[in-house]
XYZ file of C-alpha atoms in Angstrom:
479
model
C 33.240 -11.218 -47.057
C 30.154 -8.563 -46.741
C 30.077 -6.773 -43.421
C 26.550 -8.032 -41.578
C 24.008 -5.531 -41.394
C 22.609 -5.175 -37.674
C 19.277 -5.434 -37.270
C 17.288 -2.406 -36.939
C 16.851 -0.954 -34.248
C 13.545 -0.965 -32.387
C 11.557 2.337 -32.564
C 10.708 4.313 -29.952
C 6.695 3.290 -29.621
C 7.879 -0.082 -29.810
C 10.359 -0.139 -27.119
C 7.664 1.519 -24.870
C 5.509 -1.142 -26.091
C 7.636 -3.876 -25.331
C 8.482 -2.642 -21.516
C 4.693 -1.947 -21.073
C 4.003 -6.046 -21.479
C 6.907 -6.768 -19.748
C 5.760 -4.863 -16.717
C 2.809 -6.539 -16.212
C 3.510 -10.273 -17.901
C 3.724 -12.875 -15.763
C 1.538 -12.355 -12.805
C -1.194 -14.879 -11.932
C -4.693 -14.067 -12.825
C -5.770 -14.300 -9.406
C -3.751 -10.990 -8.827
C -5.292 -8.931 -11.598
C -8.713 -9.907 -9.837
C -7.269 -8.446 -6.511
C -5.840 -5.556 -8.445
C -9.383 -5.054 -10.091
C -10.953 -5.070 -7.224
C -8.248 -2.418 -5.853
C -9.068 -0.290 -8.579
C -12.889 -0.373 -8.337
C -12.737 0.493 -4.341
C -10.415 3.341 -4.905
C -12.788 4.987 -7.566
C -15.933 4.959 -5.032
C -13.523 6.872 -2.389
C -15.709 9.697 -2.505
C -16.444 10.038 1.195
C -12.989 10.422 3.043
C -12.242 13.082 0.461
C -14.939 15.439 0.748
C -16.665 14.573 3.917
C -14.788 18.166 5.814
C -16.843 19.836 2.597
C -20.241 17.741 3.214
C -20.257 18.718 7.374
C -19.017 22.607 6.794
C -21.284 23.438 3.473
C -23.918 21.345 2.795
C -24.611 20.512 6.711
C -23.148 23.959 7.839
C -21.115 22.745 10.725
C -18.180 24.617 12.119
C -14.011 23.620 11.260
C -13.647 22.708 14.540
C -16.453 20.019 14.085
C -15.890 18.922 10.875
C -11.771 18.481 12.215
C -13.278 16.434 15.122
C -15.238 13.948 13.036
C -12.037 13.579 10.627
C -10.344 12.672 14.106
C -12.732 10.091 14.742
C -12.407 8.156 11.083
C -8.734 7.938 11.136
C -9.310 6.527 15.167
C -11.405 4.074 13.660
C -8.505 3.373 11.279
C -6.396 2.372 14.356
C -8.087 0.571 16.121
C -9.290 -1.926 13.314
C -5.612 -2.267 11.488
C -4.643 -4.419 14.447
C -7.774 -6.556 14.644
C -8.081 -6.679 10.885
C -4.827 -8.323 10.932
C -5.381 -11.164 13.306
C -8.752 -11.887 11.501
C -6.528 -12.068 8.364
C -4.782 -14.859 10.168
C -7.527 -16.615 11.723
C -10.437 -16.239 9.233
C -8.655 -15.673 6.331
C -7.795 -13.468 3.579
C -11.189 -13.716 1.621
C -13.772 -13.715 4.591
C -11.920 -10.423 6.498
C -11.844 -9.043 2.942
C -15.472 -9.408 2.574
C -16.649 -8.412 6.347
C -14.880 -5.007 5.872
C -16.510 -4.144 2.104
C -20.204 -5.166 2.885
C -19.808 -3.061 6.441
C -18.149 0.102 4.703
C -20.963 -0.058 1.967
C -23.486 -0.373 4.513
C -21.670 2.439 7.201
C -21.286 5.176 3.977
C -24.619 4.500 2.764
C -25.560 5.178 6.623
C -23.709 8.020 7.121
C -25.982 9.823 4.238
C -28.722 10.124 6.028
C -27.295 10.841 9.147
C -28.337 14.482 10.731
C -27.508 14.349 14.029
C -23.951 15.548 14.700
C -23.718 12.930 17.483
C -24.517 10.182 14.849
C -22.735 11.650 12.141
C -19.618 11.292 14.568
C -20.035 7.999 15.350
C -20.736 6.625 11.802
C -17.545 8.212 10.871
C -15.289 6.386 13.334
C -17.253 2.987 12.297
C -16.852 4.106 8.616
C -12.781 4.608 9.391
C -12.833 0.985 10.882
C -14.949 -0.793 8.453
C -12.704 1.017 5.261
C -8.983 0.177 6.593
C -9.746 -3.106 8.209
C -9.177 -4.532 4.366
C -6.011 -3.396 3.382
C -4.007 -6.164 6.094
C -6.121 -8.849 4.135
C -5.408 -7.932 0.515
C -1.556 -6.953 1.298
C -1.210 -10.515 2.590
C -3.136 -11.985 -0.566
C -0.617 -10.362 -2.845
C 2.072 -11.673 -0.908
C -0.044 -15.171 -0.731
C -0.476 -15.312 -4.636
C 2.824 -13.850 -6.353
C 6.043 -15.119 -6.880
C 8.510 -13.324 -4.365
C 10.721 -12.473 -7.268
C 7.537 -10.151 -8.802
C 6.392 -8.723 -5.665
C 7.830 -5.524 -5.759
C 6.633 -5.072 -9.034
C 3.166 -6.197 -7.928
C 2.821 -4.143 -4.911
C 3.983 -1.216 -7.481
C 0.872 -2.135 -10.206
C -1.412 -2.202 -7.212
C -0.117 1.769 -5.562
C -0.330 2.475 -9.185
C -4.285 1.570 -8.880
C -4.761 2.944 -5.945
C -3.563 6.475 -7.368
C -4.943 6.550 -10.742
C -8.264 5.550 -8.987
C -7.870 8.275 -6.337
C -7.287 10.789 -9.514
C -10.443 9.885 -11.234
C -12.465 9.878 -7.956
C -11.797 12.851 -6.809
C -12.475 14.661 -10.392
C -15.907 13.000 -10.396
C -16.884 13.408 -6.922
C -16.838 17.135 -7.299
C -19.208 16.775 -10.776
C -21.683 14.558 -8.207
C -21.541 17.068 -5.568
C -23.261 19.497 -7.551
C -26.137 16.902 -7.793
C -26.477 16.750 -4.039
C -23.917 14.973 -1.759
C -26.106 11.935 -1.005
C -25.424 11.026 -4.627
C -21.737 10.558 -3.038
C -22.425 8.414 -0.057
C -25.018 5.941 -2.264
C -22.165 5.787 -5.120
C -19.397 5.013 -2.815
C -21.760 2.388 -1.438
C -21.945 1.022 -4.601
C -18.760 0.647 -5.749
C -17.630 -0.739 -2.273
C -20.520 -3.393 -3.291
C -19.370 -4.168 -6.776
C -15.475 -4.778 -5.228
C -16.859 -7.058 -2.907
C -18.510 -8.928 -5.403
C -15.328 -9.199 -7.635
C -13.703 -10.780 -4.636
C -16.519 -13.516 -3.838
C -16.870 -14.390 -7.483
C -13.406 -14.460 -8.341
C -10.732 -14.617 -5.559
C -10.236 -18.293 -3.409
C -8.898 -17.981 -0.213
C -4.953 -18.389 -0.368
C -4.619 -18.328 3.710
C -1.935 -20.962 4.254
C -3.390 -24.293 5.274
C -2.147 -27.192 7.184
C 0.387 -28.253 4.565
C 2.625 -29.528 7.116
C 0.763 -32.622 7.689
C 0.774 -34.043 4.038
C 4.497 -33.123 4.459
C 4.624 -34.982 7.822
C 6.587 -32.240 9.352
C 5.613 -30.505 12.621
C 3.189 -28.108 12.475
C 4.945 -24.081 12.457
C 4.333 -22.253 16.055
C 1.683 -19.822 16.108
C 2.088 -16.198 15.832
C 0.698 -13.822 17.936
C 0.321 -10.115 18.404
C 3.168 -10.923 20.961
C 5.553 -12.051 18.239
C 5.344 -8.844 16.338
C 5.731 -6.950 18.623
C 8.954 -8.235 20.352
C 10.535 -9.008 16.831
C 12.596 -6.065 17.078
C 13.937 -5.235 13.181
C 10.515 -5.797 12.142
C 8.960 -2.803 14.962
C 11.916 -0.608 13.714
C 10.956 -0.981 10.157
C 7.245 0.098 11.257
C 8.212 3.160 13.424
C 10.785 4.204 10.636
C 7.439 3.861 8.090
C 5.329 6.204 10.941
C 8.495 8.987 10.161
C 7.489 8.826 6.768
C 3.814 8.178 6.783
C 4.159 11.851 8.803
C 5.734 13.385 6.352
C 3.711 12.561 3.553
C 0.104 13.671 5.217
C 1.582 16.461 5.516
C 1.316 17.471 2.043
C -2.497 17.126 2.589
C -2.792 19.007 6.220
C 0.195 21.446 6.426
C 0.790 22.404 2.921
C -2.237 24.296 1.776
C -1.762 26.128 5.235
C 1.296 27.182 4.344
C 0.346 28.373 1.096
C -2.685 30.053 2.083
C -0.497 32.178 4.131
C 2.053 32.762 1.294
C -1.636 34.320 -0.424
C -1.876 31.306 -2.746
C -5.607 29.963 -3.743
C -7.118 26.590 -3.231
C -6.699 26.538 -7.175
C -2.966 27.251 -6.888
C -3.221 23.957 -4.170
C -4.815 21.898 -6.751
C -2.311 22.722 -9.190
C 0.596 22.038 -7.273
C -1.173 18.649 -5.571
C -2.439 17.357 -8.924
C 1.700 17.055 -9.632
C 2.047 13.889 -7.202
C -0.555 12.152 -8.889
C 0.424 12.783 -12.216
C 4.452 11.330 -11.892
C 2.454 8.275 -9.721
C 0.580 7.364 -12.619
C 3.293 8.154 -14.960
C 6.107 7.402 -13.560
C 5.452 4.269 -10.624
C 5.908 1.760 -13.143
C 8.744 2.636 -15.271
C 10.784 3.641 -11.933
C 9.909 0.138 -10.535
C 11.223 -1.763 -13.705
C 14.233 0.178 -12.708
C 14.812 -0.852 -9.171
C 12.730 -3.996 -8.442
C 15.932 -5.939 -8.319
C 18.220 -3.333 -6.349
C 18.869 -3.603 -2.279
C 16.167 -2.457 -0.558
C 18.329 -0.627 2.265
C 19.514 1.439 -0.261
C 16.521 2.624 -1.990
C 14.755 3.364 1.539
C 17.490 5.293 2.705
C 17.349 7.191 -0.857
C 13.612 7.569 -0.709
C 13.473 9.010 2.660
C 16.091 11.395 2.016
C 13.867 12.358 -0.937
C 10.888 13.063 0.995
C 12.278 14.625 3.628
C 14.316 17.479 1.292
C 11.243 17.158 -0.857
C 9.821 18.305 2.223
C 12.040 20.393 3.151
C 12.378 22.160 -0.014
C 8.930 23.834 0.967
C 10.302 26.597 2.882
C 12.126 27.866 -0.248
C 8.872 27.933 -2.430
C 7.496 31.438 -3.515
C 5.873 30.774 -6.592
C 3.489 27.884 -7.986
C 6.662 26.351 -10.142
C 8.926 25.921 -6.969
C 5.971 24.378 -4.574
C 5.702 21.606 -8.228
C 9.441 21.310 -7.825
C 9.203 20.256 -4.231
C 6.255 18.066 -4.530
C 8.044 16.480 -7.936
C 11.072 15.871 -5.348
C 9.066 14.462 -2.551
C 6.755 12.371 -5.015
C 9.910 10.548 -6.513
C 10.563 9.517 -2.962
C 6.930 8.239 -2.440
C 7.122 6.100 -5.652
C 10.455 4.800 -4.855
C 9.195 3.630 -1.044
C 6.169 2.452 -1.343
C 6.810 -1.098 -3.175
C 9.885 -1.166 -1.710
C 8.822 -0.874 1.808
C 5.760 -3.488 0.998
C 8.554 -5.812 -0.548
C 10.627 -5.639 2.724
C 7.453 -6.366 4.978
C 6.146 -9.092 3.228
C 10.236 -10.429 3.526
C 10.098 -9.792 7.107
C 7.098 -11.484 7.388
C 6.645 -15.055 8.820
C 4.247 -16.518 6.141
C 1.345 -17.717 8.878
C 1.567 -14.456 10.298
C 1.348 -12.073 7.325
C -2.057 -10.755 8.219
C -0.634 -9.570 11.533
C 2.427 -8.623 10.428
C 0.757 -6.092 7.757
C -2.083 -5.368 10.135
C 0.859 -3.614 12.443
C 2.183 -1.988 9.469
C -1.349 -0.553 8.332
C -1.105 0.703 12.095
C 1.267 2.987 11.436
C -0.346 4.392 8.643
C -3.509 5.104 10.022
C -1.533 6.738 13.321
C -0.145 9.580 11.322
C -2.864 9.976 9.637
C -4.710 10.620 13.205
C -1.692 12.291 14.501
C -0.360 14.602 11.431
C -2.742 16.938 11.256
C -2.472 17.939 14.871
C 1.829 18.316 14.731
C 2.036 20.276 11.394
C -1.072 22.305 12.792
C 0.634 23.051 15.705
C 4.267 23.568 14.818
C 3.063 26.254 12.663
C 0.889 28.012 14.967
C 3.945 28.000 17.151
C 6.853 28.036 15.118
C 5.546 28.974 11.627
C 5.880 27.311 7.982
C 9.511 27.099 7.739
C 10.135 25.391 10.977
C 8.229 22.519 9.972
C 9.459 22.181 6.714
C 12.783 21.977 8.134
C 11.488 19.812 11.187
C 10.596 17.323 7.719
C 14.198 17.718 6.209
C 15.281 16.700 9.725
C 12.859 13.610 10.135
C 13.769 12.124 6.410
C 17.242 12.538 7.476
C 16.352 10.679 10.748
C 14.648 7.485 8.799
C 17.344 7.425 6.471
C 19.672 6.700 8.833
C 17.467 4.722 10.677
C 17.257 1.985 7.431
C 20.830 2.479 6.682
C 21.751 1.350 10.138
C 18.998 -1.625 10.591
C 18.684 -3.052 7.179
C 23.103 -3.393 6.630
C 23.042 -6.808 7.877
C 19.378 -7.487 6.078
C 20.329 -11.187 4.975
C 21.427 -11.435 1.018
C 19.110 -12.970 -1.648
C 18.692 -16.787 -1.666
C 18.167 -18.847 -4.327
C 14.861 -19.521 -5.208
C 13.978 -22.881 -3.604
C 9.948 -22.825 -4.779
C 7.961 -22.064 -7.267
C 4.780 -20.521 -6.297
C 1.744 -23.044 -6.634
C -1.283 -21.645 -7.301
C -4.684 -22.392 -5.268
C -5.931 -25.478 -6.138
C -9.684 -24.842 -8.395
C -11.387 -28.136 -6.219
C -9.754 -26.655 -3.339
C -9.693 -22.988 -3.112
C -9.381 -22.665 0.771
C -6.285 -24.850 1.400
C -3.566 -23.629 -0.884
C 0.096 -24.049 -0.662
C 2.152 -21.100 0.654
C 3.884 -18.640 -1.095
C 7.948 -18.938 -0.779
C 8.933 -15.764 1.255
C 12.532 -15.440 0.120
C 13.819 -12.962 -2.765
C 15.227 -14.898 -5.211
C 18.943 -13.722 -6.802
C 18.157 -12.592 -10.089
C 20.784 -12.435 -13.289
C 22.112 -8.806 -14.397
C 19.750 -7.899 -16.947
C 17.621 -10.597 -16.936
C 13.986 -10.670 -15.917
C 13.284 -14.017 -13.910
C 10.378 -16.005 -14.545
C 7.314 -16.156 -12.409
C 5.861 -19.563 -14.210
C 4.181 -21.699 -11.967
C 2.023 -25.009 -12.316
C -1.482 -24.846 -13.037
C -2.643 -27.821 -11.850
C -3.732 -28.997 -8.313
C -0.872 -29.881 -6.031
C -0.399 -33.489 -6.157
C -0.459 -35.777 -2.756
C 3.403 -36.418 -2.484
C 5.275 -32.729 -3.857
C 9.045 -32.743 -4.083
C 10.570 -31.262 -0.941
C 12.599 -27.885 -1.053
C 15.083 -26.895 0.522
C 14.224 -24.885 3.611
C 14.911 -21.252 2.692
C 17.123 -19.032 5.542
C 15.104 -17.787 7.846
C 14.949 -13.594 8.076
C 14.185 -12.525 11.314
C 13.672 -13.596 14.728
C 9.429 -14.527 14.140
C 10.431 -16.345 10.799
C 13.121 -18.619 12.653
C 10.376 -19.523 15.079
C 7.927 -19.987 12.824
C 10.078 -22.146 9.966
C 11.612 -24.581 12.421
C 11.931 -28.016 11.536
């Protein structure tokens, strides 16, 4: 009897092919709307970049002004994470979505003509507010609209977008600036415009609605700013994120200090920054097909020991190649923890409280980006370079334990008890909620995100109620 011949093996374009479809199959269309819409935004984000260049060359104001007003926009930040998030909750996705786009197109097209460095200052801070107050809105969307067994890779696709939209910004804003930086303000405006108009034409609102009545169960209890904050795991995962939110800006505050003083050019800093986006764009994806089914707790305690010898790794750089090698290190970490931190939010999450819940998170974001500058400029005034690069090692050390010790008893994967439904097309603003569970998934085996297409029907089959996962969830989910 003939030996069988094996089939051939697949070549190498066709294997990269193959994991290319399967990394972004199955998502609903409504997500490839938000993740347009992403996409478009983060190309216009001209302003926040240059605007220290605009106020110390074109408007000839001094560092310590130009610092000041970059002080103000990330205050603006803070303050509107938080309020963003209970709008998320009590307008809805869609409308909070919509408020913060048409005021950050009309603030940046404002700030333009602005001359007075008392106006300029306030714009700014309004300009801060009216540009972060989305990002609670569209987090919960995602977590609204996909399948909890594909959100990690979804939250991945969308960093990915936000980065390879940052890259080609930046490259054009400096080709506009040589036209005159109002060109900058009025194209930012733009673009904020056209994203605003992909989310009224395109995106329903997927705010949970008042599905308990058709169900004839009681109605969840509400969520307030009170039930974030006391649920405790869920405040620790935040403040752990603020360790590493720190330690990240500082690659855009302390670093080209520190190599200035080594006697290393701005081009030298552009060399050595351009690395992290470069492994995000080329590298978020693949890494995410690789450990979107993994525990969490481990790859957050992996990831912040990453970034913080990443980090750390900068006091031993004294050449261009060895400050690459440390952002290389500290980049893996980034693309490892960002979908993975989203993933464990959104799990943390009660589902009528997800625009709070990721308006808090957004908080701590916007805090250290207020707050960075001022530590790594003043531990190295004080202390010099090496102390805080070793303070960094320290702090990823610190977080790592931190999510080693709180997310051990993080409850196991459940089996997945609903299918997401999408938004129904005669009635956009009611949808059914998302399930909020991770789903066990087979060794090797991609699960399926298939959903129905139709409308929901009057009388749906019951599920099983999933197990709750924290304190807020229990309150929320009881029965």
């Amino acid at each position: 009897m003939p030996t069988p011949i094996p089939p051939p093996r697949p070549t190498l374009p066709a294997r990269l092919r193959r994991a290319a479809v399967e990394s972004v199959s199955g998502l609903p269309r409504q997500f490839w709307w938000l993740w347009t819409s992403t996409l478009i935004n983060r190309l216009g984000a001209f302003v926040a970049t240059f605007l220290a260049l605009y106020l110390t060359v074109e408007r000839g104001y001094s560092a310590s002004y130009a610092g000041l007003v970059g002080a103000l926009y990330g205050l603006g930040g803070v303050l509107s994470s938080v309020g963003a998030g209970v709008l998320t909750d009590r307008l809805g996705r869609r409308p909070t979505m919509l408020i913060a786009q048409l005021s950050t197109a009309a603030s940046v097209a404002l700030l333009g003509f602005m001359t007075d460095p008392v106006a300029i200052a306030a714009v700014a801070c309004v300009v801060g507010m009216a540009s972060n107050a989305s990002r609670p809105a569209v987090q919960a969307m995602m977590a609204d609209i996909v399948a909890p067994e594909d959100r990690v890779r979804a939250f991945a696709l969308n960093y990915w977008a936000i980065n390879l939209g940052f890259a080609v910004s930046s490259t054009a804003a400096g080709l506009i600036a040589q036209h005159g930086y109002l060109a900058l303000f009025l194209g930012e405006a733009t673009l904020v415009l056209a994203c605003a108009l992909v989310v009224f034409r395109k995106l329903p609102e997927t705010r949970p609605g008042d599905s308990h009545e058709a169900a004839g169960t009681p109605a969840p209890e509400a969520v307030s700013l009170r039930t974030v904050l006391r649920d405790g795991r869920f405040m620790t995962v935040v403040g752990l994120n603020l360790l590493l939110a720190l330690l990240f800006q500082q690659a855009y505050v302390s670093m080209p200090v520190s190599m200035g003083q080594d006697g290393f050019s701005s081009a030298d800093f552009g060399m050595v920054i351009a690395v992290n986006g470069i492994l995000i764009v080329l590298l978020q994806i693949p890494v995410t097909r690789f450990i979107e089914h993994r525990s969490p707790a481990m790859l957050l305690v992996g990831s912040a020991l990453l970034a913080g010898y990443g980090f750390g790794l900068t006091a031993l750089a004294g050449s261009v190649a060895m400050y690459a090698v440390a952002v290389a290190v500290w980049t893996l970490g980034e693309i490892i923890n960002s979908p993975t931190q989203m993933g464990l939010v959104v799990r943390l999450s009660p589902v009528h409280g997800r625009g709070r819940y990721q308006g808090m998170y957004s908080l701590s974001w916007s805090i250290a980006s207020l707050t960075a500058p001022l530590l790594g400029g003043t531990v190295i005034d004080h202390y010099g370079a090496d102390a805080l690069w070793a303070g960094c090692a320290a702090v990823g050390t610190v977080a790592a334990a931190g999510y080693g010790l709180l997310l051990r008893r993080l409850p196991g994967q459940e089996p997945h008890t609903a299918r997401r439904v999408s938004a129904p097309a005669e009635n956009p603003s009611n949808p059914a909620p998302a399930a909020d569970t991770l789903p066990a998934c087979p060794p090797g085996k991609r699960p399926s995100s298939a959903c129905p297409a139709g409308p929901r029907t009057s009388s749906p089959t019951p599920s099983p109620t999933p197990v709750p996962t924290n304190d807020a969830a229990r309150a929320v989910r009881s029965r």
